[in-house]
Tab-separated table of C-alpha atoms in Angstrom:
chain	number	residue	atom	x	y	z
A	1	MET	CA	71.694	59.238	71.480
A	2	LEU	CA	68.354	60.810	71.990
A	3	LEU	CA	66.604	59.560	75.192
A	4	ILE	CA	63.945	62.266	75.690
A	5	PRO	CA	60.181	61.959	75.686
A	6	GLY	CA	59.937	62.736	72.032
A	7	PRO	CA	60.826	63.282	69.235
A	8	VAL	CA	62.543	59.818	69.313
A	9	GLU	CA	65.339	58.055	67.309
A	10	VAL	CA	63.756	56.388	64.290
A	11	PRO	CA	64.667	53.298	62.086
A	12	LYS	CA	66.686	54.156	59.088
A	13	SER	CA	63.888	53.124	56.590
A	14	VAL	CA	61.552	55.463	58.455
A	15	LYS	CA	63.857	58.408	58.120
A	16	GLU	CA	64.540	57.661	54.321
A	17	ALA	CA	60.750	57.447	53.793
A	18	SER	CA	60.315	60.999	55.325
A	19	THR	CA	62.020	62.532	52.271
A	20	LEU	CA	59.170	61.712	49.873
A	21	VAL	CA	57.659	64.704	48.123
A	22	ILE	CA	54.831	63.932	45.807
A	23	ASN	CA	51.329	65.290	44.673
A	24	HIS	CA	48.955	64.746	47.700
A	25	ARG	CA	46.153	64.184	45.116
A	26	SER	CA	47.929	61.488	43.252
A	27	ASP	CA	47.122	57.704	43.329
A	28	LYS	CA	50.383	56.954	45.090
A	29	PHE	CA	49.476	59.252	47.957
A	30	ARG	CA	45.959	57.889	48.070
A	31	GLU	CA	47.608	54.490	48.552
A	32	ILE	CA	49.617	55.690	51.493
A	33	VAL	CA	46.428	57.214	53.144
A	34	LYS	CA	44.592	54.087	52.626
A	35	ASN	CA	47.224	51.819	54.007
A	36	LEU	CA	48.172	53.975	56.858
A	37	GLU	CA	44.532	54.189	58.163
A	38	ILE	CA	44.243	50.368	57.741
A	39	LEU	CA	47.319	49.689	59.741
A	40	MET	CA	46.471	52.314	62.470
A	41	ASN	CA	43.055	50.939	62.924
A	42	GLU	CA	44.691	47.501	63.501
A	43	HIS	CA	47.143	48.800	66.005
A	44	PHE	CA	44.479	50.849	67.951
A	45	SER	CA	41.755	48.063	67.511
A	46	SER	CA	39.568	51.013	66.367
A	47	LYS	CA	36.792	51.584	63.890
A	48	ARG	CA	38.258	54.730	62.265
A	49	VAL	CA	41.520	56.734	62.725
A	50	ALA	CA	41.640	60.447	61.656
A	51	LEU	CA	44.967	61.330	60.195
A	52	LEU	CA	46.119	65.006	60.918
A	53	THR	CA	49.140	66.795	59.844
A	54	GLY	CA	50.281	68.493	63.020
A	55	SER	CA	51.567	67.575	66.537
A	56	GLY	CA	50.076	65.439	69.250
A	57	THR	CA	48.519	68.575	70.691
A	58	LEU	CA	46.607	69.034	67.409
A	59	ALA	CA	45.292	65.616	67.891
A	60	VAL	CA	44.132	66.204	71.339
A	61	GLU	CA	42.391	69.430	70.483
A	62	ALA	CA	40.767	67.935	67.486
A	63	MET	CA	39.482	65.205	69.668
A	64	VAL	CA	38.203	67.675	72.262
A	65	TYR	CA	36.529	70.075	69.731
A	66	SER	CA	35.035	67.211	67.708
A	67	LEU	CA	33.611	65.249	70.639
A	68	ILE	CA	32.564	67.764	73.129
A	69	LYS	CA	29.922	70.522	72.598
A	70	ARG	CA	30.056	73.836	74.259
A	71	GLY	CA	28.552	73.777	77.619
A	72	GLU	CA	28.943	70.028	78.194
A	73	LYS	CA	30.117	68.923	81.704
A	74	VAL	CA	33.306	67.176	81.483
A	75	ILE	CA	35.348	65.562	84.391
A	76	THR	CA	39.172	65.524	84.086
A	77	PHE	CA	41.991	64.392	86.320
A	78	PRO	CA	45.253	66.245	85.703
A	79	TYR	CA	48.201	64.784	87.379
A	80	GLY	CA	50.984	66.681	85.515
A	81	GLU	CA	51.861	69.201	82.745
A	82	PHE	CA	49.916	67.447	79.945
A	83	GLY	CA	46.776	66.926	82.142
A	84	ASN	CA	46.831	70.701	82.630
A	85	ARG	CA	47.108	71.298	78.950
A	86	LEU	CA	44.155	69.029	78.375
A	87	LEU	CA	42.220	70.868	80.946
A	88	ASP	CA	43.032	74.133	79.150
A	89	SER	CA	41.819	72.770	75.936
A	90	LEU	CA	38.591	71.699	77.508
A	91	ARG	CA	38.066	75.125	78.857
A	92	ARG	CA	38.924	76.886	75.588
A	93	ARG	CA	36.313	74.694	73.972
A	94	GLY	CA	33.750	76.020	76.325
A	95	ALA	CA	33.106	72.823	78.276
A	96	ASN	CA	31.842	72.982	81.916
A	97	VAL	CA	34.849	71.412	83.415
A	98	VAL	CA	35.218	69.694	86.864
A	99	SER	CA	38.787	69.189	87.507
A	100	TYR	CA	40.269	66.934	90.262
A	101	GLU	CA	43.807	67.452	90.855
A	102	LYS	CA	46.727	65.571	92.637
A	103	PRO	CA	50.068	66.722	93.789
A	104	LEU	CA	52.883	66.118	91.255
A	105	GLY	CA	54.136	62.659	91.574
A	106	GLU	CA	50.725	61.207	92.627
A	107	ALA	CA	47.971	59.485	90.555
A	108	PHE	CA	44.356	58.700	90.771
A	109	THR	CA	42.740	55.394	91.532
A	110	VAL	CA	39.902	53.809	89.732
A	111	ASP	CA	37.812	54.239	92.939
A	112	GLU	CA	38.457	58.060	92.991
A	113	ILE	CA	37.382	58.211	89.296
A	114	LYS	CA	34.187	56.332	90.163
A	115	GLU	CA	33.463	58.605	93.127
A	116	ALA	CA	33.992	61.738	90.912
A	117	ILE	CA	31.474	60.315	88.376
A	118	ASP	CA	28.952	59.586	91.149
A	119	ASN	CA	29.359	63.103	92.456
A	120	ASN	CA	28.636	64.548	89.017
A	121	LYS	CA	25.658	62.859	87.786
A	122	ASP	CA	25.032	65.434	85.040
A	123	ALA	CA	28.434	65.005	83.488
A	124	THR	CA	28.593	63.625	79.903
A	125	THR	CA	32.390	63.021	79.486
A	126	VAL	CA	35.571	61.964	81.142
A	127	ALA	CA	38.673	63.183	79.597
A	128	LEU	CA	42.274	62.232	80.831
A	129	VAL	CA	45.877	61.775	79.963
A	130	HIS	CA	46.931	58.123	79.813
A	131	ASN	CA	50.622	58.605	80.277
A	132	GLU	CA	52.206	61.703	81.842
A	133	THR	CA	55.685	62.341	80.636
A	134	SER	CA	56.144	65.244	82.964
A	135	THR	CA	56.060	63.029	85.980
A	136	GLY	CA	56.943	59.556	84.684
A	137	ILE	CA	53.502	58.294	85.887
A	138	ALA	CA	50.564	56.599	84.089
A	139	PHE	CA	47.136	55.100	84.272
A	140	ARG	CA	48.356	51.554	83.954
A	141	ASN	CA	44.713	50.252	84.437
A	142	MET	CA	43.090	51.912	81.479
A	143	GLU	CA	40.748	48.946	80.871
A	144	ASP	CA	39.266	49.256	84.380
A	145	ILE	CA	39.021	53.034	83.965
A	146	ALA	CA	37.195	52.507	80.582
A	147	HIS	CA	34.752	50.076	82.142
A	148	ALA	CA	34.103	52.371	85.100
A	149	VAL	CA	33.310	55.301	82.734
A	150	LYS	CA	31.476	53.440	80.088
A	151	SER	CA	29.351	51.546	82.480
A	152	LYS	CA	27.824	54.972	83.628
A	153	GLY	CA	26.943	55.925	80.101
A	154	LEU	CA	29.702	58.614	79.812
A	155	LYS	CA	31.953	59.346	76.871
A	156	LEU	CA	35.705	58.572	77.452
A	157	LEU	CA	38.383	60.715	75.618
A	158	VAL	CA	41.954	59.586	76.234
A	159	ASP	CA	45.145	61.730	75.508
A	160	SER	CA	47.552	58.799	74.853
A	161	VAL	CA	50.199	60.970	72.878
A	162	SER	CA	52.936	59.282	74.947
A	163	GLY	CA	51.242	56.060	75.681
A	164	PHE	CA	49.923	54.456	72.487
A	165	ALA	CA	52.010	51.474	71.465
A	166	ALA	CA	53.710	51.369	74.849
A	167	TYR	CA	50.633	49.982	76.767
A	168	LYS	CA	47.828	47.518	75.918
A	169	LEU	CA	45.029	49.882	74.577
A	170	LEU	CA	42.023	48.518	72.747
A	171	VAL	CA	39.581	51.179	71.560
A	172	ASN	CA	36.825	48.983	70.244
A	173	GLU	CA	36.964	46.234	73.060
A	174	TRP	CA	37.025	48.767	75.796
A	175	LYS	CA	34.514	50.963	74.141
A	176	ILE	CA	36.554	54.120	74.481
A	177	ASP	CA	35.125	56.844	72.399
A	178	ALA	CA	38.397	58.422	71.211
A	179	VAL	CA	42.185	58.168	71.656
A	180	ALA	CA	44.593	60.827	70.569
A	181	THR	CA	48.310	60.254	69.832
A	182	GLY	CA	51.246	61.492	67.745
A	183	SER	CA	53.742	60.003	65.386
A	184	GLN	CA	56.893	60.867	67.178
A	185	LYS	CA	56.375	58.769	70.296
A	186	ALA	CA	56.222	55.013	70.771
A	187	LEU	CA	55.236	54.446	67.174
A	188	ALA	CA	58.819	55.645	66.292
A	189	SER	CA	58.106	57.877	63.307
A	190	VAL	CA	59.250	61.450	62.662
A	191	PRO	CA	57.270	64.312	64.103
A	192	GLY	CA	54.453	65.861	62.395
A	193	LEU	CA	51.331	63.494	62.211
A	194	GLY	CA	48.532	63.373	64.841
A	195	PHE	CA	45.857	60.535	65.155
A	196	VAL	CA	42.442	60.298	66.723
A	197	ALA	CA	41.281	56.857	66.867
A	198	LEU	CA	37.515	56.305	67.303
A	199	SER	CA	35.201	53.568	68.290
A	200	GLN	CA	31.684	53.285	66.621
A	201	ASP	CA	30.391	55.113	69.748
A	202	GLY	CA	32.951	57.903	69.153
A	203	ILE	CA	32.019	58.282	65.528
A	204	ASN	CA	28.305	58.576	66.605
A	205	GLU	CA	29.155	61.330	68.972
A	206	LEU	CA	31.133	63.503	66.589
A	207	VAL	CA	30.093	67.133	66.687
A	208	LYS	CA	29.296	68.848	63.412
A	209	GLU	CA	28.768	72.547	64.699
A	210	GLU	CA	31.251	75.136	66.091
A	211	VAL	CA	34.303	73.091	65.153
A	212	PRO	CA	37.098	74.869	63.328
A	213	ALA	CA	37.790	73.059	59.999
A	214	TYR	CA	41.351	72.034	60.853
A	215	LEU	CA	39.921	70.292	63.988
A	216	ASP	CA	36.936	68.776	62.477
A	217	ILE	CA	37.394	64.996	62.628
A	218	SER	CA	34.243	64.427	60.556
A	219	LEU	CA	35.800	66.332	57.712
A	220	TYR	CA	38.959	64.271	57.869
A	221	LEU	CA	36.999	60.994	57.779
A	222	LYS	CA	34.973	62.325	54.867
A	223	PHE	CA	38.159	62.845	52.795
A	224	GLN	CA	39.719	59.630	53.942
A	225	ASP	CA	36.679	57.717	52.569
A	226	LYS	CA	38.266	58.499	49.249
A	227	PHE	CA	41.881	58.084	50.597
A	228	GLU	CA	42.582	61.865	50.638
A	229	THR	CA	43.080	64.529	53.194
A	230	PRO	CA	41.128	67.795	53.316
A	231	PHE	CA	44.251	69.952	53.492
A	232	THR	CA	47.741	69.794	52.184
A	233	PRO	CA	49.390	67.113	54.257
A	234	ALA	CA	53.074	66.578	55.221
A	235	VAL	CA	53.407	63.839	52.601
A	236	GLY	CA	56.836	62.846	53.686
A	237	VAL	CA	55.689	62.442	57.294
A	238	PHE	CA	52.700	60.213	56.061
A	239	ASN	CA	55.074	58.079	54.180
A	240	ALA	CA	57.514	57.756	57.090
A	241	THR	CA	54.739	56.959	59.403
A	242	LEU	CA	53.305	54.339	57.015
A	243	ARG	CA	56.783	52.645	57.280
A	244	ALA	CA	56.733	52.971	61.150
A	245	ALA	CA	53.311	51.431	61.214
A	246	GLU	CA	54.577	48.480	59.058
A	247	LEU	CA	57.495	47.939	61.345
A	248	LEU	CA	55.219	47.999	64.338
A	249	LYS	CA	53.120	45.244	62.652
A	250	MET	CA	56.200	43.323	61.957
A	251	GLU	CA	57.435	43.569	65.419
A	252	GLY	CA	53.999	42.801	66.913
A	253	ILE	CA	52.280	45.369	69.042
A	254	GLU	CA	52.273	43.063	72.055
A	255	ASN	CA	56.006	42.676	71.804
A	256	ARG	CA	56.258	46.506	71.689
A	257	TRP	CA	54.209	46.906	74.795
A	258	ARG	CA	56.548	44.335	76.709
A	259	ARG	CA	59.746	46.013	75.216
A	260	HIS	CA	58.626	49.541	76.588
A	261	GLU	CA	57.798	48.013	79.935
A	262	SER	CA	60.884	45.936	80.423
A	263	CYS	CA	63.356	48.639	79.260
A	264	ALA	CA	61.700	51.103	81.620
A	265	ARG	CA	61.902	48.590	84.480
A	266	PHE	CA	65.420	48.122	83.803
A	267	ILE	CA	66.375	51.909	83.964
A	268	ARG	CA	64.293	52.304	87.083
A	269	SER	CA	66.343	49.499	88.762
A	270	VAL	CA	69.549	51.273	87.714
A	271	ALA	CA	68.424	54.706	88.683
A	272	SER	CA	67.349	53.326	92.236
A	273	TYR	CA	70.566	51.526	92.736
A	274	LEU	CA	72.580	54.918	91.951
A	275	GLY	CA	70.516	56.788	94.596
A	276	PHE	CA	67.991	58.646	92.356
A	277	SER	CA	64.626	59.340	93.929
A	278	LEU	CA	61.932	57.946	91.585
A	279	PHE	CA	58.577	59.535	90.938
A	280	GLY	CA	55.715	57.135	91.047
A	281	ASN	CA	55.394	53.521	92.380
A	282	GLU	CA	54.723	50.089	91.006
A	283	SER	CA	51.026	50.759	90.486
A	284	ASN	CA	51.557	53.857	88.333
A	285	PHE	CA	55.148	53.832	86.797
A	286	SER	CA	55.320	55.020	83.206
A	287	ASN	CA	56.483	52.536	80.457
A	288	THR	CA	57.932	55.427	78.518
A	289	VAL	CA	59.564	57.843	80.744
A	290	VAL	CA	61.478	57.327	84.050
A	291	ALA	CA	61.300	60.605	86.035
A	292	ALA	CA	63.576	60.885	89.104
A	293	ALA	CA	65.453	63.412	91.099
A	294	PRO	CA	69.243	62.766	90.516
A	295	PRO	CA	71.899	62.730	93.203
A	296	ILE	CA	73.789	65.500	91.330
A	297	LYS	CA	72.671	68.644	89.608
A	298	ASP	CA	74.767	68.582	86.446
A	299	LEU	CA	73.760	65.020	85.321
A	300	ARG	CA	72.412	66.170	81.952
A	301	ALA	CA	75.734	68.008	81.032
A	302	LYS	CA	77.760	64.982	82.215
A	303	LEU	CA	75.554	62.638	79.989
A	304	LYS	CA	76.119	64.891	77.024
A	305	GLU	CA	79.889	63.955	77.318
A	306	PHE	CA	78.780	60.448	76.392
A	307	LYS	CA	76.612	61.815	73.597
A	308	ILE	CA	73.343	61.011	75.451
A	309	GLU	CA	70.715	63.568	75.670
A	310	ILE	CA	68.005	63.374	78.323
A	311	SER	CA	65.338	65.892	79.518
A	312	PRO	CA	64.981	68.147	82.451
A	313	GLY	CA	61.667	68.486	84.293
A	314	ILE	CA	59.184	70.958	83.151
A	315	GLY	CA	57.066	73.502	84.942
A	316	GLU	CA	57.748	73.469	88.697
A	317	LEU	CA	59.856	70.359	88.410
A	318	LYS	CA	62.274	71.989	85.866
A	319	GLU	CA	65.181	72.102	88.289
A	320	LYS	CA	64.154	69.180	90.419
A	321	ILE	CA	64.109	66.119	88.163
A	322	VAL	CA	65.457	64.520	85.027
A	323	ARG	CA	63.432	62.516	82.649
A	324	PHE	CA	64.749	59.594	80.647
A	325	GLY	CA	62.677	59.028	77.486
A	326	LEU	CA	62.366	55.451	76.510
A	327	LEU	CA	60.004	55.530	73.482
A	328	GLY	CA	59.860	53.899	70.148
A	329	VAL	CA	62.889	51.703	69.218
A	330	VAL	CA	64.795	52.077	72.465
A	331	ASP	CA	66.326	48.571	73.171
A	332	ASP	CA	68.713	46.692	75.293
A	333	ARG	CA	71.730	48.381	73.618
A	334	ALA	CA	70.480	51.886	74.296
A	335	VAL	CA	69.521	51.265	77.989
A	336	MET	CA	72.770	49.577	78.585
A	337	LYS	CA	74.726	52.336	77.074
A	338	LEU	CA	72.813	54.710	79.298
A	339	ALA	CA	73.462	52.367	82.323
A	340	ASN	CA	77.257	52.278	81.641
A	341	ALA	CA	77.402	55.955	81.260
A	342	LEU	CA	75.571	56.422	84.578
A	343	GLY	CA	77.881	53.813	86.145
A	344	THR	CA	80.957	55.752	85.007
A	345	ILE	CA	79.561	59.112	86.235
A	346	PHE	CA	78.778	57.787	89.651
A	347	ASN	CA	81.955	55.476	89.820
A	348	SER	CA	79.850	52.360	90.211
A	349	GLU	CA	79.432	49.021	88.612
A	350	ILE	CA	75.925	48.348	87.423
A	351	PRO	CA	74.939	44.808	88.661
A	352	PHE	CA	72.053	44.478	86.105
A	353	THR	CA	71.483	43.541	82.565
A	354	PRO	CA	68.492	44.357	80.478
A	355	PRO	CA	65.866	41.560	80.339
A	356	PRO	CA	65.417	39.548	77.016
A	357	GLU	CA	62.029	41.374	76.381
A	358	CYS	CA	63.986	44.795	76.000
A	359	LYS	CA	65.500	43.532	72.837
A	360	LEU	CA	64.428	44.594	69.298
A	361	PRO	CA	63.779	41.812	66.822
A	362	GLU	CA	66.883	41.419	64.656
A	363	PHE	CA	65.374	42.863	61.512
A	364	LEU	CA	64.576	45.994	63.312
A	365	ALA	CA	67.784	46.096	65.447
A	366	LYS	CA	69.696	46.349	62.084
A	367	GLU	CA	67.858	49.622	61.385
A	368	VAL	CA	68.834	51.313	64.618
A	369	ASN	CA	72.433	52.400	65.523
A	370	TRP	CA	73.006	53.571	69.061
A	371	ASP	CA	76.779	54.515	68.587
């Protein structure tokens, strides 16, 4: 049982769809491209979604290179490994970056973001990570952040690789310029597809100069206008992700938001009960990753005896914490299996049961086997 921050376990029909190999200039594939962008626009509540063959990192870098010009002043707020990677991407782009940083395990407030904007009146953009899987912490108040940024006339770029479909996130309504994500996280598809969702403001801000072709969102959208891709795509991944997007529509994105939050809350309760030291607090806990310092050092090895795989920390947290990934189609059965295994390891009865919101709908539960 794979409980890491990605890739994730996927429904059977998604896995089967990933085996498709067809001509990427065929009418059948054009139909896949067309329907996938329609569904992803619906899920993001966005104007357009660029579909890119590659990882979530590709999506983030395409967003950075396509919406920021060399020399632009950008404010960013890293609070973990992926915030630092975003910072690196901004610097590689040649942006004039002002970076505010926090110790690992802490997060920024809306007031701190407002203050940073007020202190950098010549900045054009705020770029940040929505959900930080390295620390199990997130910006849970993205609507407030979007209002704070956009009310000052700045662009807002959001790396939501591990946040999309696990939190309420409305690109158009909140006037976010761009949001990047990947197929292998809460969308519950196979790895290999990146997305950049855009509002009309974001489309208007697309840069045409000094953008490598593979990162040029304008080029992707131009080809998607005729339901094609500019370069040879991972056709099987496109097909699998279309199926995943269909399943998300059938479940209902609001239900998926609630399922992620309730399953994560349950595992945090179990971990706290067993003596884990959690990263974060109620104002910033992640819906997709529970990060905590375990009472014993060999926890990952012990869980593998139960056929459960979790992740260690990364960077300076590598030997200090473990991370339980709870993305995609993780449900009450999965988290209860994990809780029972932890109870056995720590010789303790678990006095909790997952909340009803942690369940998958019956049609989707049939597609996922946690044995």
